[in-house]
Each structure stands twice: as structure tokens, then as C-alpha cells.
Amino acid sequence: QPAPPSPVVFEVLLASEPVRDAIRSGAGAPQLTQVALAHGFRTLATRLRDRVASGTLSALAAARALT
């Protein structure tokens, strides 16, 4: 019997205007992260935690995705 398909969870950063402005201004990673989070970006860890909490992903699968 074939194994069930593995779940797929992505981390996607859309280059919104505030993110582009931060990049143009030479902002470092912490500042870019702060701007992105303020404009709807969700980290992979956050997405995985939400999936585990909703029961659509096992904790083991989430841990594997982060390692």
C-alpha cells in the first residue's frame, strides 16, 4: 500500500511596497522581518504551529519540516 502524501507547507514573502522600501533603504534581516510581519507575512514556524493546533499536521511532520 503506498504511503500517504506528505503535507506541504510553504513560507512565502510577497514583496509588498513597504517590504520593497525596506529593501531599497538597506534594512537588515531583523528590520525586513519586522516590516514583513507587520504586513501579513507568516513564518514557516507559525504556519506549522497553526497546522498542528488545527490537527491537520502531526507534530512529528512539523518538526521534520523545521530540521
C-alpha positions in Angstrom: 0.0 0.0 0.0 1.5 3.4 -1.0 2.4 5.9 1.7 0.0 8.8 2.2 1.1 12.0 0.5 3.3 14.3 2.6 1.8 17.6 3.6 3.3 20.7 2.0 3.7 24.0 3.9 5.5 27.0 2.4 6.9 30.2 3.7 6.2 32.9 1.1 7.2 36.5 1.3 5.3 38.8 -1.0 7.3 41.9 -1.8 4.7 44.5 -0.7 5.6 48.2 -1.2 6.7 48.5 2.5 9.0 45.5 2.1 10.4 46.9 -1.1 11.0 50.2 0.6 12.8 48.5 3.4 15.0 46.5 0.9 15.8 49.7 -1.0 16.8 51.5 2.2 19.3 48.8 3.0 17.4 47.4 6.0 18.9 44.3 7.6 17.2 41.0 8.2 15.7 41.9 11.6 14.1 45.1 10.1 12.9 43.3 7.0 11.3 40.6 9.2 9.6 43.2 11.3 8.2 45.0 8.2 7.1 41.8 6.6 5.3 40.6 9.8 3.6 43.9 10.1 2.2 43.5 6.6 0.9 39.9 6.9 3.9 37.7 6.5 3.7 34.4 8.5 6.8 32.4 9.2 7.1 28.8 8.4 7.2 28.0 12.1 4.0 29.9 12.7 2.2 28.2 9.8 3.4 24.8 11.1 2.2 25.6 14.6 -1.2 26.6 13.3 -1.5 23.4 11.3 -0.5 21.2 14.3 -3.0 23.1 16.5 -5.8 22.5 14.0 -5.0 18.8 13.7 -4.1 19.0 10.0 -0.4 18.2 10.6 1.3 16.0 13.1 3.9 17.4 15.5 6.4 14.9 14.0 5.8 16.2 10.5 6.2 19.8 11.7 9.4 19.0 13.4 10.7 17.3 10.3 9.9 20.4 8.3 11.9 22.6 10.6 15.1 20.5 10.6 
